[in-house]
Amino acid sequence: MSDNCLFCKIIAGEIPSQKVWEDAYCYAFRDINPQAPVHVLIVPKRHVTGLNDTGALPDQELSACLHAARQIAAQEGVGESGYRLLSNCGPHACQSVQHLHFHLLGGKQLSERMD
Ligand code: AMP
């Protein structure tokens, strides 16, 4: 856990969240400002700042987030209709929380554009 990290505090239960998934390595909850009918944030429990820091995350813990995404998509009813999984890294991508997280977006037709 990193002091003053919003997502570490959510994982620890110090800040409330709408949990949709939890396993040994990752935690997932609804985005407070959803950009699609389904907008879930999937975060590793271990604090790493983002995609540039995944060398500090054991492979098993990184892959756990991806396996969780597949299962959350099914749980949320978008596994077949489709969904997008993305992670913003750094200022040009508008990363606002410095704890690695994956946005899972679905439940509507998403734009072909990624920007
Ligand atoms: P990013 O801009 O890629 O770093 O994504 C951070 C996301 O965290 C944004 O989509 C925010 O809406 C979301 N967020 C910020 N605070 C909270 C919170 N307390 N609970 C749930 N989601 C949050």
PDB file of C-alpha atoms and ligand atoms in Angstrom:
ATOM      1  CA  MET A   1       0.000   0.000   0.000  1.00  0.00           C
ATOM      2  CA  SER A   2       1.221   3.462  -0.900  1.00  0.00           C
ATOM      3  CA  ASP A   3       0.372   6.403   1.358  1.00  0.00           C
ATOM      4  CA  ASN A   4      -1.964   8.952  -0.193  1.00  0.00           C
ATOM      5  CA  CYS A   5      -2.930   6.678  -3.088  1.00  0.00           C
ATOM      6  CA  LEU A   6      -6.673   6.856  -3.748  1.00  0.00           C
ATOM      7  CA  PHE A   7      -6.920   3.342  -5.159  1.00  0.00           C
ATOM      8  CA  CYS A   8      -4.846   1.821  -2.331  1.00  0.00           C
ATOM      9  CA  LYS A   9      -7.348   3.388   0.081  1.00  0.00           C
ATOM     10  CA  ILE A  10     -10.261   1.959  -1.927  1.00  0.00           C
ATOM     11  CA  ILE A  11      -8.678  -1.512  -1.921  1.00  0.00           C
ATOM     12  CA  ALA A  12      -8.137  -1.231   1.852  1.00  0.00           C
ATOM     13  CA  GLY A  13     -11.790  -0.220   2.341  1.00  0.00           C
ATOM     14  CA  GLU A  14     -10.833   3.189   3.744  1.00  0.00           C
ATOM     15  CA  ILE A  15     -12.742   4.883   0.916  1.00  0.00           C
ATOM     16  CA  PRO A  16     -16.058   3.330  -0.199  1.00  0.00           C
ATOM     17  CA  SER A  17     -16.453   1.772  -3.621  1.00  0.00           C
ATOM     18  CA  GLN A  18     -18.945  -0.325  -5.521  1.00  0.00           C
ATOM     19  CA  LYS A  19     -17.035  -3.593  -5.665  1.00  0.00           C
ATOM     20  CA  VAL A  20     -17.724  -5.903  -8.580  1.00  0.00           C
ATOM     21  CA  TRP A  21     -14.811  -8.315  -8.218  1.00  0.00           C
ATOM     22  CA  GLU A  22     -12.056  -9.292  -5.843  1.00  0.00           C
ATOM     23  CA  ASP A  23      -9.495 -12.073  -5.837  1.00  0.00           C
ATOM     24  CA  ALA A  24      -6.068 -12.562  -4.304  1.00  0.00           C
ATOM     25  CA  TYR A  25      -4.337 -10.125  -6.651  1.00  0.00           C
ATOM     26  CA  CYS A  26      -6.849  -7.641  -7.964  1.00  0.00           C
ATOM     27  CA  TYR A  27      -9.865  -5.568  -7.043  1.00  0.00           C
ATOM     28  CA  ALA A  28     -12.494  -4.093  -9.346  1.00  0.00           C
ATOM     29  CA  PHE A  29     -15.127  -1.428  -8.738  1.00  0.00           C
ATOM     30  CA  ARG A  30     -17.448   0.892 -10.658  1.00  0.00           C
ATOM     31  CA  ASP A  31     -15.999   4.138 -11.953  1.00  0.00           C
ATOM     32  CA  ILE A  32     -17.446   7.107 -10.069  1.00  0.00           C
ATOM     33  CA  ASN A  33     -17.858   8.992 -13.375  1.00  0.00           C
ATOM     34  CA  PRO A  34     -18.975   6.288 -15.812  1.00  0.00           C
ATOM     35  CA  GLN A  35     -18.384   6.859 -19.523  1.00  0.00           C
ATOM     36  CA  ALA A  36     -20.460   3.859 -20.599  1.00  0.00           C
ATOM     37  CA  PRO A  37     -23.315   1.814 -19.092  1.00  0.00           C
ATOM     38  CA  VAL A  38     -20.624  -0.588 -17.861  1.00  0.00           C
ATOM     39  CA  HIS A  39     -17.487   1.181 -16.636  1.00  0.00           C
ATOM     40  CA  VAL A  40     -15.419  -0.848 -14.207  1.00  0.00           C
ATOM     41  CA  LEU A  41     -11.895  -0.147 -12.961  1.00  0.00           C
ATOM     42  CA  ILE A  42      -9.678  -3.190 -12.448  1.00  0.00           C
ATOM     43  CA  VAL A  43      -6.644  -2.580 -10.278  1.00  0.00           C
ATOM     44  CA  PRO A  44      -3.850  -4.792  -8.970  1.00  0.00           C
ATOM     45  CA  LYS A  45      -3.774  -4.850  -5.171  1.00  0.00           C
ATOM     46  CA  ARG A  46      -0.043  -4.228  -5.218  1.00  0.00           C
ATOM     47  CA  HIS A  47       0.731  -0.555  -5.757  1.00  0.00           C
ATOM     48  CA  VAL A  48       2.447   0.143  -9.072  1.00  0.00           C
ATOM     49  CA  THR A  49       2.059   3.530 -10.679  1.00  0.00           C
ATOM     50  CA  GLY A  50       1.003   2.486 -14.162  1.00  0.00           C
ATOM     51  CA  LEU A  51       1.978   0.621 -17.316  1.00  0.00           C
ATOM     52  CA  ASN A  52       5.517   2.029 -17.127  1.00  0.00           C
ATOM     53  CA  ASP A  53       5.894   0.327 -13.749  1.00  0.00           C
ATOM     54  CA  THR A  54       4.670  -3.186 -14.553  1.00  0.00           C
ATOM     55  CA  GLY A  55       8.219  -4.527 -14.113  1.00  0.00           C
ATOM     56  CA  ALA A  56       7.524  -4.164 -10.391  1.00  0.00           C
ATOM     57  CA  LEU A  57       4.439  -6.376 -10.651  1.00  0.00           C
ATOM     58  CA  PRO A  58       4.817 -10.182 -10.671  1.00  0.00           C
ATOM     59  CA  ASP A  59       3.493 -11.700 -13.896  1.00  0.00           C
ATOM     60  CA  GLN A  60       0.851 -13.660 -11.998  1.00  0.00           C
ATOM     61  CA  GLU A  61      -0.567 -10.454 -10.538  1.00  0.00           C
ATOM     62  CA  LEU A  62      -0.617  -8.662 -13.891  1.00  0.00           C
ATOM     63  CA  SER A  63      -2.260 -11.567 -15.664  1.00  0.00           C
ATOM     64  CA  ALA A  64      -4.793 -11.822 -12.833  1.00  0.00           C
ATOM     65  CA  CYS A  65      -6.141  -8.420 -13.892  1.00  0.00           C
ATOM     66  CA  LEU A  66      -6.652  -9.646 -17.460  1.00  0.00           C
ATOM     67  CA  HIS A  67      -8.307 -12.870 -16.358  1.00  0.00           C
ATOM     68  CA  ALA A  68     -10.526 -10.842 -14.028  1.00  0.00           C
ATOM     69  CA  ALA A  69     -11.516  -8.584 -16.950  1.00  0.00           C
ATOM     70  CA  ARG A  70     -12.848 -11.521 -18.930  1.00  0.00           C
ATOM     71  CA  GLN A  71     -14.865 -12.762 -15.971  1.00  0.00           C
ATOM     72  CA  ILE A  72     -16.160  -9.299 -15.046  1.00  0.00           C
ATOM     73  CA  ALA A  73     -17.275  -8.740 -18.651  1.00  0.00           C
ATOM     74  CA  ALA A  74     -19.293 -11.947 -18.492  1.00  0.00           C
ATOM     75  CA  GLN A  75     -20.667 -11.049 -15.052  1.00  0.00           C
ATOM     76  CA  GLU A  76     -21.719  -7.603 -16.335  1.00  0.00           C
ATOM     77  CA  GLY A  77     -23.403  -9.136 -19.389  1.00  0.00           C
ATOM     78  CA  VAL A  78     -21.094  -7.643 -22.029  1.00  0.00           C
ATOM     79  CA  GLY A  79     -18.879 -10.624 -22.755  1.00  0.00           C
ATOM     80  CA  GLU A  80     -20.651 -11.353 -26.044  1.00  0.00           C
ATOM     81  CA  SER A  81     -21.809  -7.844 -27.047  1.00  0.00           C
ATOM     82  CA  GLY A  82     -18.271  -6.584 -26.614  1.00  0.00           C
ATOM     83  CA  TYR A  83     -16.198  -4.342 -24.411  1.00  0.00           C
ATOM     84  CA  ARG A  84     -12.999  -2.329 -24.364  1.00  0.00           C
ATOM     85  CA  LEU A  85     -10.136  -2.687 -21.895  1.00  0.00           C
ATOM     86  CA  LEU A  86      -7.691   0.198 -21.710  1.00  0.00           C
ATOM     87  CA  SER A  87      -5.134   1.731 -19.412  1.00  0.00           C
ATOM     88  CA  ASN A  88      -4.082   5.365 -19.585  1.00  0.00           C
ATOM     89  CA  CYS A  89      -0.366   5.920 -19.002  1.00  0.00           C
ATOM     90  CA  GLY A  90       1.112   9.361 -18.399  1.00  0.00           C
ATOM     91  CA  PRO A  91       0.060  12.934 -19.163  1.00  0.00           C
ATOM     92  CA  HIS A  92      -0.687  12.582 -22.875  1.00  0.00           C
ATOM     93  CA  ALA A  93      -3.096   9.754 -22.059  1.00  0.00           C
ATOM     94  CA  CYS A  94      -4.662  11.807 -19.213  1.00  0.00           C
ATOM     95  CA  GLN A  95      -3.779   9.323 -16.465  1.00  0.00           C
ATOM     96  CA  SER A  96      -5.198  10.953 -13.334  1.00  0.00           C
ATOM     97  CA  VAL A  97      -4.646   8.258 -10.690  1.00  0.00           C
ATOM     98  CA  GLN A  98      -1.103   6.993 -10.282  1.00  0.00           C
ATOM     99  CA  HIS A  99      -2.014   3.384  -9.490  1.00  0.00           C
ATOM    100  CA  LEU A 100      -2.171   0.979 -12.451  1.00  0.00           C
ATOM    101  CA  HIS A 101      -5.764   0.428 -13.522  1.00  0.00           C
ATOM    102  CA  PHE A 102      -7.659  -0.922 -16.488  1.00  0.00           C
ATOM    103  CA  HIS A 103     -10.932   0.628 -17.607  1.00  0.00           C
ATOM    104  CA  LEU A 104     -13.480  -1.960 -18.747  1.00  0.00           C
ATOM    105  CA  LEU A 105     -16.084  -0.190 -20.892  1.00  0.00           C
ATOM    106  CA  GLY A 106     -19.153  -1.686 -22.508  1.00  0.00           C
ATOM    107  CA  GLY A 107     -22.906  -1.841 -22.681  1.00  0.00           C
ATOM    108  CA  LYS A 108     -23.185   0.443 -25.722  1.00  0.00           C
ATOM    109  CA  GLN A 109     -21.649   0.840 -29.165  1.00  0.00           C
ATOM    110  CA  LEU A 110     -18.198   2.324 -28.520  1.00  0.00           C
ATOM    111  CA  SER A 111     -16.425   4.653 -30.920  1.00  0.00           C
ATOM    112  CA  GLU A 112     -14.085   3.185 -33.533  1.00  0.00           C
ATOM    113  CA  ARG A 113     -11.650   5.928 -32.583  1.00  0.00           C
ATOM    114  CA  MET A 114      -9.420   5.472 -29.557  1.00  0.00           C
ATOM    115  CA  ASP A 115      -8.548   9.098 -28.918  1.00  0.00           C
TER     116      ASP A 115
HETATM  117  P1  AMP B   1      -7.505   7.678 -15.346  1.00  0.00           P
HETATM  118  O1  AMP B   1      -7.936   9.070 -15.727  1.00  0.00           O
HETATM  119  O2  AMP B   1      -7.270   6.769 -16.501  1.00  0.00           O
HETATM  120  O3  AMP B   1      -6.327   7.723 -14.384  1.00  0.00           O
HETATM  121  O4  AMP B   1      -8.731   7.029 -14.580  1.00  0.00           O
HETATM  122  C1  AMP B   1      -9.041   7.311 -13.255  1.00  0.00           C
HETATM  123  C2  AMP B   1     -10.500   7.012 -13.077  1.00  0.00           C
HETATM  124  O5  AMP B   1     -10.775   6.943 -11.697  1.00  0.00           O
HETATM  125  C3  AMP B   1     -11.439   8.055 -13.670  1.00  0.00           C
HETATM  126  O6  AMP B   1     -12.246   7.466 -14.671  1.00  0.00           O
HETATM  127  C4  AMP B   1     -12.264   8.506 -12.464  1.00  0.00           C
HETATM  128  O7  AMP B   1     -13.612   8.758 -12.774  1.00  0.00           O
HETATM  129  C5  AMP B   1     -12.102   7.350 -11.509  1.00  0.00           C
HETATM  130  N1  AMP B   1     -12.261   7.656 -10.087  1.00  0.00           N
HETATM  131  C6  AMP B   1     -11.708   8.690  -9.408  1.00  0.00           C
HETATM  132  N2  AMP B   1     -12.059   8.632  -8.109  1.00  0.00           N
HETATM  133  C7  AMP B   1     -12.845   7.535  -7.981  1.00  0.00           C
HETATM  134  C8  AMP B   1     -13.525   6.931  -6.880  1.00  0.00           C
HETATM  135  N3  AMP B   1     -13.456   7.427  -5.636  1.00  0.00           N
HETATM  136  N4  AMP B   1     -14.259   5.816  -7.105  1.00  0.00           N
HETATM  137  C9  AMP B   1     -14.354   5.297  -8.346  1.00  0.00           C
HETATM  138  N5  AMP B   1     -13.713   5.816  -9.424  1.00  0.00           N
HETATM  139  C10 AMP B   1     -12.976   6.913  -9.250  1.00  0.00           C
END
